[in-house]
mmCIF file of C-alpha atoms in Angstrom:
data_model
loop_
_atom_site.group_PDB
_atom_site.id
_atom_site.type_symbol
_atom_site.label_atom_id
_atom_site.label_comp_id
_atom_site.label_asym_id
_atom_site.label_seq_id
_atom_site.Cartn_x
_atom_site.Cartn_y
_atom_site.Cartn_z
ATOM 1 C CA UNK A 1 -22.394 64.266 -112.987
ATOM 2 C CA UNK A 2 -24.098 66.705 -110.764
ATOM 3 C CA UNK A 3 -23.201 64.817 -107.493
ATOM 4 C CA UNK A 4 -20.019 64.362 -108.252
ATOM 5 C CA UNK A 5 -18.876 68.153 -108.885
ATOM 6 C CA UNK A 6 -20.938 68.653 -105.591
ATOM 7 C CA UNK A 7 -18.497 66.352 -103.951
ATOM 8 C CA UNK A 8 -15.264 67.689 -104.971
ATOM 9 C CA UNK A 9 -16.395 71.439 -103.484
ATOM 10 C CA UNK A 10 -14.760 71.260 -100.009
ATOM 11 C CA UNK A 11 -16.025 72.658 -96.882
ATOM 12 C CA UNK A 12 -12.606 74.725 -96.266
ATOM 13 C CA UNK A 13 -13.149 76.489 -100.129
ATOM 14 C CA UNK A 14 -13.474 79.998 -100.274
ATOM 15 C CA UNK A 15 -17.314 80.646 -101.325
ATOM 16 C CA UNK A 16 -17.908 81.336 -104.341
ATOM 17 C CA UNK A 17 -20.275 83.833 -103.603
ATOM 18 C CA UNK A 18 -17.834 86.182 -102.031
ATOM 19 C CA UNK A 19 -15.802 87.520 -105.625
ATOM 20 C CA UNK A 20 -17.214 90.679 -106.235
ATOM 21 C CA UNK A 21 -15.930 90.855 -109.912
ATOM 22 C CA UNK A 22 -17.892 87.776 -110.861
ATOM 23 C CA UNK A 23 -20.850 89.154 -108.978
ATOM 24 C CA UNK A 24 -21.220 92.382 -110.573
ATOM 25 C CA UNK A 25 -20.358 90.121 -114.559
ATOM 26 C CA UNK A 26 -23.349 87.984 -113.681
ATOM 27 C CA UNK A 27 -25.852 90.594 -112.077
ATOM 28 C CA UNK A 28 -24.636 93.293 -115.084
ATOM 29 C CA UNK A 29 -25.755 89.891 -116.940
ATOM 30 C CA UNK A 30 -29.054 89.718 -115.408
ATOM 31 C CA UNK A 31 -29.807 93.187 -116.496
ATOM 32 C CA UNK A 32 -29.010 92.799 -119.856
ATOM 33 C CA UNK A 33 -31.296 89.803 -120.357
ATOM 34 C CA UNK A 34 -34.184 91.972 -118.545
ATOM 35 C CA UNK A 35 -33.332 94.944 -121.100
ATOM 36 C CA UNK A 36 -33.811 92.362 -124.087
ATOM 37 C CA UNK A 37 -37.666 90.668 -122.811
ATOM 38 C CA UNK A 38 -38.885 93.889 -121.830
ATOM 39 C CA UNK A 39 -38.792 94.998 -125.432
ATOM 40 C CA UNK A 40 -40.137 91.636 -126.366
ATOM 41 C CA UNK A 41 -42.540 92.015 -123.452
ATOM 42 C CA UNK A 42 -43.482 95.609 -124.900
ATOM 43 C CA UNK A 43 -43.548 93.628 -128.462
ATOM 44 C CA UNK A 44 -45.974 91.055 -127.428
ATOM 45 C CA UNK A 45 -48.286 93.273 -125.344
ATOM 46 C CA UNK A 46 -48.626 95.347 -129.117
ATOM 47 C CA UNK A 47 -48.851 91.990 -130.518
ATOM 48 C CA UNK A 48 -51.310 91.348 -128.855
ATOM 49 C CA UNK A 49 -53.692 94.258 -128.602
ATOM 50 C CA UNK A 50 -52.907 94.528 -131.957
ATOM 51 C CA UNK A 51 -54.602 91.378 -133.000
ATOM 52 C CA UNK A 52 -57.525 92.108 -130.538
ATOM 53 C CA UNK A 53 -57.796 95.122 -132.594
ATOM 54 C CA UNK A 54 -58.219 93.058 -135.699
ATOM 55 C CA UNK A 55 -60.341 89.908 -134.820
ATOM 56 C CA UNK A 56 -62.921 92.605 -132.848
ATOM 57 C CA UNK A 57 -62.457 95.784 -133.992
ATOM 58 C CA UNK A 58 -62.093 99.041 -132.317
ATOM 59 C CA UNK A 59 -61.500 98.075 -128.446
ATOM 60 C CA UNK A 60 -62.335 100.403 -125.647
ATOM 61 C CA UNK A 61 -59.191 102.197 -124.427
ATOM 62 C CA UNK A 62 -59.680 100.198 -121.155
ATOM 63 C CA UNK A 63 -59.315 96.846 -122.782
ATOM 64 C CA UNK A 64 -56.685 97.634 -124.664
ATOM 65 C CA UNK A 65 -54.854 98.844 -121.713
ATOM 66 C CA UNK A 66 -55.965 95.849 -119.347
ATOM 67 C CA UNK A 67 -54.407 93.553 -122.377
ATOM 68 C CA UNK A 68 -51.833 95.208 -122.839
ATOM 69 C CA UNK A 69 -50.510 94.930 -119.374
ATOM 70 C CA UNK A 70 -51.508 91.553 -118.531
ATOM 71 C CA UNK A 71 -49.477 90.182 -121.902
ATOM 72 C CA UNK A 72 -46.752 92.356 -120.887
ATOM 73 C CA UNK A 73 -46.208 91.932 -117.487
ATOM 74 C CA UNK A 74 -46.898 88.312 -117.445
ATOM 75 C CA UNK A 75 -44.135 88.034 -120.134
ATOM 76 C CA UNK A 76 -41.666 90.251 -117.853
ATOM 77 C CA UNK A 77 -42.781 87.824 -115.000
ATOM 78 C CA UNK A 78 -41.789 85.058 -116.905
ATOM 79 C CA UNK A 79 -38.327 86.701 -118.050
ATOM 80 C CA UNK A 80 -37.564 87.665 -114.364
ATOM 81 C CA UNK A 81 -37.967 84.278 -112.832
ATOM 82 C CA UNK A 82 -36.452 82.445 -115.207
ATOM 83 C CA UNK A 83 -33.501 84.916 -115.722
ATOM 84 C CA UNK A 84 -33.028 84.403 -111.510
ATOM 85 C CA UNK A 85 -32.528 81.256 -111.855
ATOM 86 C CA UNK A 86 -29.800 81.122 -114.323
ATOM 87 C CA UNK A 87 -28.291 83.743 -112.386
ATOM 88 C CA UNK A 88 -28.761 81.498 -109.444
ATOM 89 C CA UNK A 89 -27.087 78.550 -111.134
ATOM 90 C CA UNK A 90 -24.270 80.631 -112.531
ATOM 91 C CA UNK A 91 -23.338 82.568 -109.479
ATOM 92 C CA UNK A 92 -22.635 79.633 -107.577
ATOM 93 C CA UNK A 93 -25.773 79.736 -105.371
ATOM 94 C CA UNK A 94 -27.127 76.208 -105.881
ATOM 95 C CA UNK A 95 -23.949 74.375 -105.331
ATOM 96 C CA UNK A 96 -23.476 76.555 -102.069
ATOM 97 C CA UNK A 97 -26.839 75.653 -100.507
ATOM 98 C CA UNK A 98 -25.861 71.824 -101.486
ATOM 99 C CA UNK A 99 -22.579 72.585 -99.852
ATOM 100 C CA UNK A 100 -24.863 73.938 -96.726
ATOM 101 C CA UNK A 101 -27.308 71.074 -96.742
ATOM 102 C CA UNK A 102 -24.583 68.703 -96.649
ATOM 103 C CA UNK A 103 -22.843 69.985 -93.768
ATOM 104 C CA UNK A 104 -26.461 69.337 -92.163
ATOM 105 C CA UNK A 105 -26.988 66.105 -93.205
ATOM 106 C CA UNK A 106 -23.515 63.828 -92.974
ATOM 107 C CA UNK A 107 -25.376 60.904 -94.422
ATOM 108 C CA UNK A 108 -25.371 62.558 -97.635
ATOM 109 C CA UNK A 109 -21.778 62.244 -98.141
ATOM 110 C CA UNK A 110 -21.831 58.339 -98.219
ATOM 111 C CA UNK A 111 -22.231 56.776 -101.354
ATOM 112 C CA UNK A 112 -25.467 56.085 -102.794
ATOM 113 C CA UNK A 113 -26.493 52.217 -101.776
ATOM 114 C CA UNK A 114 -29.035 51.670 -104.484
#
């Protein structure tokens, strides 16, 4: 299915890339989904210090900060990779480096001989 809606992009289309309006939808996108996991980044860091706090007891302030920002930022981290790709696949980016790689490589376009 993939191949096949890479094949019927042309190489005389307008880029997808280049709408503005769409651009500013999906990157207004992007920021809302970062808005959302930082508070459950901010959630799980308590989370987890919280249950630190439990299973131990009292932590030093330096521990709970260390934790803290390791669970959060490696959530964030997580959030912001993932969210760059859908934005990468919904923007149009993927299909326009296929649409780049195949003008580099014209034995791509034949049909597969397997």
């Amino acid at each position: 299915m993939f191949r096949w809606d890479c094949k019927t992009m042309l190489h005389d289309e307008p880029d997808p890339l280049d709408d503005p309006t769409y651009a500013r939808f999906a990157w207004g996108r992007f920021r809302r989904l970062l808005k959302w996991m930082a508070a459950v980044a901010a959630l799980a860091a308590g989370v987890a210090v919280a249950l630190l706090w439990h299973l131990v007891g009292p932590l030093p302030i330096h521990m709970a900060i260390a934790t803290a920002l390791g669970v959060g930022l490696s959530v964030l981290m997580a959030a912001v990779l993932m969210g760059l790709i859908f934005l990468s696949s919904g923007t149009g980016h993927d299909a326009a480096v296929d649409r780049f790689a195949r003008k580099d490589r014209p034995e791509a376009d034949s049909p597969d001989t397997e």
